[in-house]
Amino acid sequence: MPLPDPGGRRHLPEHLQQGAVILAGVLVVVAVGWAIHAGAGGDEPVEAPPTVAAEPAEQVPIPIPSMSPSPSMTPVNEIVVEQVPIGDTVDLAAEGEIDWVHWGEKGRFSLERDSGGKFTILEGTPGEPRLRHTSSPQRFTWTGSPAGGATSGVTTCGTGHGFTLSAPAGTGSHTLRLYVGAMKARGDLRIELSTGGEPYTDSFAARGESMGTTAYVVSYRGSATGKISIKWITGATFDENCGGVALQAATLS
């Protein structure tokens, strides 16, 4: 226990006094160090937190249209007709690469045609009246034709009478040449495709004493397999006896 001081005060033992002195010194040193650290803390750089690389933003894919095949183009139904004069001589065999036909050389129901044409050009059922003529101002030739060419053909009489023809049609282009005439009559032409489209119509008239002739160059193609139909009909007659239309030849290429 503490010893009494002669003056009446109590004193700690010696060894406790020494410990107190040491503890006080330690506290002073800590206080001084803390003060120094606190005073210098504003000047020292603060270590920045480690940088974390940002993850790349997810890339949004750009939509690309699919490369689907283009739809195939469907051919349109098309008829293009040009009316042209006929030359002095027509070589049917050279012109008709697919088929050719001539009418009337040996009679009113005779047909002279390409042996290799496979009956591509066809005439509809013949009607009456039907006559053979030799009045064509042009001459038609083929292998075995008369020397100098044939001026023959077939004709009919009266309004509403005439001829019908047909040929195959498809998505490929073809050209049919039609050699026709009229004697004191007006001929009405109508051409149409079985696969659709607008028909073609025209008229040709001859009022004189001689036969008038013309050629129709018909270029056509269909939207599918079908046929082209041709009607050459007497639309009006200028002769009470026998005005009508005539048919000479046709070629297909």
Short mmCIF file of C-alpha atoms in Angstrom, two decimals:
data_model
loop_
_atom_site.label_atom_id
_atom_site.label_comp_id
_atom_site.label_asym_id
_atom_site.label_seq_id
_atom_site.Cartn_x
_atom_site.Cartn_y
_atom_site.Cartn_z
CA MET A 1 0.00 0.00 0.00
CA PRO A 2 1.22 3.60 -0.45
CA LEU A 3 3.53 4.84 2.23
CA PRO A 4 2.56 7.88 4.31
CA ASP A 5 4.38 11.07 3.52
CA PRO A 6 5.96 12.84 6.48
CA GLY A 7 3.84 15.79 5.60
CA GLY A 8 0.77 13.69 5.84
CA ARG A 9 0.58 12.71 2.07
CA ARG A 10 0.65 9.21 0.77
CA HIS A 11 3.31 8.14 -1.77
CA LEU A 12 3.29 5.27 -4.34
CA PRO A 13 5.93 2.67 -4.06
CA GLU A 14 9.02 3.36 -6.11
CA HIS A 15 8.47 0.69 -8.69
CA LEU A 16 4.97 1.99 -9.40
CA GLN A 17 6.28 5.47 -9.86
CA GLN A 18 8.73 4.28 -12.47
CA GLY A 19 5.93 2.45 -14.42
CA ALA A 20 3.82 5.55 -14.38
CA VAL A 21 6.65 7.60 -15.81
CA ILE A 22 7.19 5.05 -18.61
CA LEU A 23 3.45 4.91 -19.45
CA ALA A 24 3.27 8.67 -19.59
CA GLY A 25 6.22 8.74 -22.02
CA VAL A 26 4.60 6.19 -24.26
CA LEU A 27 1.39 8.19 -24.35
CA VAL A 28 3.31 11.32 -25.26
CA VAL A 29 5.09 9.57 -28.11
CA VAL A 30 1.80 8.16 -29.44
CA ALA A 31 0.15 11.57 -29.18
CA VAL A 32 3.00 13.27 -31.03
CA GLY A 33 3.00 10.63 -33.76
CA TRP A 34 -0.73 10.92 -34.22
CA ALA A 35 -0.46 14.70 -34.45
CA ILE A 36 2.27 14.46 -37.10
CA HIS A 37 0.28 11.92 -39.07
CA ALA A 38 -2.85 14.01 -38.86
CA GLY A 39 -1.01 17.15 -39.97
CA ALA A 40 0.60 15.48 -42.98
CA GLY A 41 -2.45 13.45 -44.03
CA GLY A 42 -3.84 16.17 -46.35
CA ASP A 43 -0.67 16.25 -48.45
CA GLU A 44 -0.21 12.55 -48.97
CA PRO A 45 -1.94 11.18 -52.11
CA VAL A 46 -4.74 8.84 -51.36
CA GLU A 47 -4.33 5.61 -53.17
CA ALA A 48 -7.09 5.30 -55.72
CA PRO A 49 -9.14 2.17 -55.68
CA PRO A 50 -8.12 -0.31 -58.30
CA THR A 51 -9.73 0.34 -61.70
CA VAL A 52 -12.06 -2.37 -62.84
CA ALA A 53 -12.38 -2.61 -66.60
CA ALA A 54 -15.97 -2.17 -67.65
CA GLU A 55 -17.43 -5.10 -69.43
CA PRO A 56 -18.11 -4.31 -73.13
CA ALA A 57 -21.72 -3.57 -73.86
CA GLU A 58 -23.54 -6.41 -75.50
CA GLN A 59 -23.51 -5.83 -79.27
CA VAL A 60 -26.95 -5.75 -80.80
CA PRO A 61 -26.95 -7.72 -84.05
CA ILE A 62 -28.02 -5.78 -87.15
CA PRO A 63 -30.83 -7.62 -88.92
CA ILE A 64 -29.83 -8.76 -92.41
CA PRO A 65 -32.61 -9.61 -94.88
CA SER A 66 -32.62 -13.21 -95.95
CA MET A 67 -31.39 -13.83 -99.46
CA SER A 68 -34.43 -15.69 -100.73
CA PRO A 69 -34.50 -16.41 -104.46
CA SER A 70 -36.42 -13.94 -106.57
CA PRO A 71 -39.70 -15.28 -107.89
CA SER A 72 -39.54 -16.24 -111.52
CA MET A 73 -41.27 -13.85 -113.86
CA THR A 74 -44.37 -15.27 -115.47
CA PRO A 75 -44.52 -14.41 -119.18
CA VAL A 76 -47.51 -12.25 -120.10
CA ASN A 77 -50.05 -13.13 -122.75
CA GLU A 78 -48.96 -11.03 -125.69
CA ILE A 79 -50.08 -10.63 -129.29
CA VAL A 80 -48.29 -8.16 -131.56
CA VAL A 81 -49.55 -7.88 -135.13
CA GLU A 82 -48.11 -6.03 -138.11
CA GLN A 83 -49.95 -5.80 -141.41
CA VAL A 84 -47.51 -5.82 -144.33
CA PRO A 85 -47.72 -5.98 -148.13
CA ILE A 86 -46.87 -9.27 -149.81
CA GLY A 87 -43.90 -9.62 -152.14
CA ASP A 88 -44.27 -10.96 -155.64
CA THR A 89 -43.13 -14.43 -154.54
CA VAL A 90 -43.29 -16.11 -151.13
CA ASP A 91 -41.06 -19.12 -150.37
CA LEU A 92 -43.17 -20.96 -147.81
CA ALA A 93 -40.59 -23.67 -147.11
CA ALA A 94 -37.88 -21.10 -146.29
CA GLU A 95 -40.19 -18.96 -144.16
CA GLY A 96 -41.97 -21.68 -142.17
CA GLU A 97 -39.26 -23.05 -139.91
CA ILE A 98 -41.79 -24.97 -137.80
CA ASP A 99 -44.64 -25.52 -140.28
CA TRP A 100 -46.23 -24.10 -143.42
CA VAL A 101 -49.55 -24.66 -145.22
CA HIS A 102 -50.92 -23.69 -148.64
CA TRP A 103 -54.57 -24.06 -149.58
CA GLY A 104 -56.38 -24.99 -152.79
CA GLU A 105 -53.76 -26.02 -155.33
CA LYS A 106 -55.51 -29.28 -156.20
CA GLY A 107 -59.04 -28.52 -155.13
CA ARG A 108 -61.18 -26.59 -152.68
CA PHE A 109 -60.39 -29.01 -149.85
CA SER A 110 -56.74 -29.68 -150.70
CA LEU A 111 -53.86 -28.73 -148.38
CA GLU A 112 -50.24 -28.53 -149.44
CA ARG A 113 -48.12 -28.55 -146.34
CA ASP A 114 -44.70 -29.22 -144.79
CA SER A 115 -44.24 -32.98 -144.45
CA GLY A 116 -42.18 -32.41 -141.30
CA GLY A 117 -44.46 -29.79 -139.76
CA LYS A 118 -46.42 -32.35 -137.70
CA PHE A 119 -49.70 -30.56 -138.53
CA THR A 120 -48.77 -27.68 -136.22
CA ILE A 121 -50.95 -25.25 -138.17
CA LEU A 122 -54.51 -26.53 -138.28
CA GLU A 123 -57.64 -25.35 -140.05
CA GLY A 124 -60.97 -25.68 -138.30
CA THR A 125 -63.87 -27.59 -139.83
CA PRO A 126 -64.38 -26.20 -143.36
CA GLY A 127 -67.71 -24.54 -143.94
CA GLU A 128 -69.80 -23.89 -147.02
CA PRO A 129 -69.69 -22.21 -149.42
CA ARG A 130 -66.01 -23.01 -150.12
CA LEU A 131 -64.48 -22.41 -153.55
CA ARG A 132 -61.06 -22.71 -155.14
CA HIS A 133 -59.60 -19.60 -156.77
CA THR A 134 -56.51 -18.77 -158.83
CA SER A 135 -56.76 -15.00 -158.45
CA SER A 136 -53.86 -14.26 -156.09
CA PRO A 137 -51.55 -11.55 -157.47
CA GLN A 138 -48.68 -13.24 -155.57
CA ARG A 139 -47.09 -16.61 -156.19
CA PHE A 140 -46.33 -19.15 -153.46
CA THR A 141 -43.55 -21.69 -153.77
CA TRP A 142 -42.45 -24.83 -151.89
CA THR A 143 -40.67 -28.04 -152.75
CA GLY A 144 -42.81 -29.59 -155.48
CA SER A 145 -44.86 -26.47 -156.19
CA PRO A 146 -45.88 -25.65 -159.79
CA ALA A 147 -43.19 -24.04 -161.90
CA GLY A 148 -43.18 -20.32 -161.20
CA GLY A 149 -45.31 -20.73 -158.04
CA ALA A 150 -49.00 -21.13 -157.27
CA THR A 151 -51.62 -18.37 -157.42
CA SER A 152 -54.34 -20.57 -155.98
CA GLY A 153 -56.24 -20.46 -152.69
CA VAL A 154 -59.73 -20.94 -151.28
CA THR A 155 -62.54 -18.41 -150.93
CA THR A 156 -66.05 -18.17 -149.53
CA CYS A 157 -69.16 -16.08 -150.18
CA GLY A 158 -71.52 -14.09 -147.99
CA THR A 159 -71.46 -12.26 -144.70
CA GLY A 160 -70.55 -14.42 -141.70
CA HIS A 161 -68.69 -17.06 -143.70
CA GLY A 162 -64.94 -17.53 -143.50
CA PHE A 163 -62.06 -19.60 -142.09
CA THR A 164 -60.62 -20.53 -138.72
CA LEU A 165 -57.04 -21.55 -137.89
CA SER A 166 -55.06 -22.49 -134.79
CA ALA A 167 -51.46 -23.11 -133.76
CA PRO A 168 -49.73 -24.04 -130.48
CA ALA A 169 -48.84 -21.34 -127.95
CA GLY A 170 -46.56 -21.43 -124.94
CA THR A 171 -44.18 -19.30 -122.91
CA GLY A 172 -41.79 -19.06 -125.86
CA SER A 173 -42.22 -16.53 -128.66
CA HIS A 174 -43.52 -17.56 -132.08
CA THR A 175 -44.36 -15.78 -135.31
CA LEU A 176 -47.23 -16.78 -137.57
CA ARG A 177 -47.60 -15.19 -140.98
CA LEU A 178 -51.05 -15.26 -142.45
CA TYR A 179 -51.67 -14.61 -146.17
CA VAL A 180 -55.31 -13.64 -146.81
CA GLY A 181 -57.44 -11.68 -149.25
CA ALA A 182 -60.90 -10.35 -150.02
CA MET A 183 -63.01 -10.14 -153.17
CA LYS A 184 -65.68 -7.39 -153.12
CA ALA A 185 -65.94 -7.76 -149.36
CA ARG A 186 -64.61 -6.71 -146.00
CA GLY A 187 -62.74 -9.32 -144.00
CA ASP A 188 -62.75 -9.16 -140.19
CA LEU A 189 -59.77 -10.64 -138.37
CA ARG A 190 -59.83 -11.81 -134.74
CA ILE A 191 -56.80 -13.34 -132.98
CA GLU A 192 -56.76 -14.53 -129.36
CA LEU A 193 -54.76 -16.70 -126.99
CA SER A 194 -56.43 -19.46 -124.99
CA THR A 195 -54.19 -18.57 -122.03
CA GLY A 196 -55.70 -15.09 -121.72
CA GLY A 197 -54.90 -11.53 -122.63
CA GLU A 198 -56.59 -9.06 -124.94
CA PRO A 199 -57.63 -10.30 -128.41
CA TYR A 200 -56.47 -8.53 -131.54
CA THR A 201 -58.97 -7.39 -134.17
CA ASP A 202 -58.61 -5.74 -137.56
CA SER A 203 -60.40 -5.36 -140.89
CA PHE A 204 -59.31 -5.44 -144.54
CA ALA A 205 -61.52 -4.53 -147.49
CA ALA A 206 -61.34 -4.84 -151.26
CA ARG A 207 -64.06 -3.26 -153.46
CA GLY A 208 -62.55 -3.59 -156.93
CA GLU A 209 -62.98 -6.35 -159.48
CA SER A 210 -59.66 -8.01 -158.61
CA MET A 211 -58.71 -9.73 -155.38
CA GLY A 212 -57.04 -7.60 -152.75
CA THR A 213 -54.43 -9.38 -150.58
CA THR A 214 -52.46 -8.63 -147.43
CA ALA A 215 -50.24 -10.39 -144.90
CA TYR A 216 -50.52 -10.32 -141.11
CA VAL A 217 -47.31 -11.00 -139.16
CA VAL A 218 -48.47 -12.26 -135.77
CA SER A 219 -45.85 -12.42 -132.99
CA TYR A 220 -47.18 -14.01 -129.81
CA ARG A 221 -46.45 -15.83 -126.58
CA GLY A 222 -48.66 -17.16 -123.80
CA SER A 223 -48.40 -17.42 -120.04
CA ALA A 224 -48.77 -21.20 -120.22
CA THR A 225 -49.26 -23.99 -122.73
CA GLY A 226 -52.26 -23.31 -124.94
CA LYS A 227 -53.08 -22.23 -128.47
CA ILE A 228 -53.59 -19.20 -130.64
CA SER A 229 -56.87 -19.02 -132.56
CA ILE A 230 -57.49 -17.03 -135.74
CA LYS A 231 -60.81 -16.17 -137.36
CA TRP A 232 -60.94 -14.62 -140.83
CA ILE A 233 -64.62 -13.92 -141.48
CA THR A 234 -66.57 -11.96 -144.09
CA GLY A 235 -67.80 -8.93 -142.16
CA ALA A 236 -69.58 -7.33 -145.11
CA THR A 237 -70.06 -8.12 -148.81
CA PHE A 238 -70.10 -5.58 -151.64
CA ASP A 239 -71.39 -8.06 -154.23
CA GLU A 240 -74.78 -9.72 -154.10
CA ASN A 241 -73.47 -12.72 -156.03
CA CYS A 242 -70.34 -13.84 -154.15
CA GLY A 243 -68.37 -11.29 -152.22
CA GLY A 244 -66.21 -12.86 -149.54
CA VAL A 245 -62.80 -13.49 -147.98
CA ALA A 246 -59.95 -15.66 -149.29
CA LEU A 247 -57.20 -17.75 -147.67
CA GLN A 248 -53.93 -18.53 -149.42
CA ALA A 249 -51.18 -19.66 -147.02
CA ALA A 250 -49.72 -19.54 -143.49
CA THR A 251 -46.27 -20.14 -142.00
CA LEU A 252 -45.03 -20.64 -138.42
CA SER A 253 -41.58 -19.94 -137.05
#
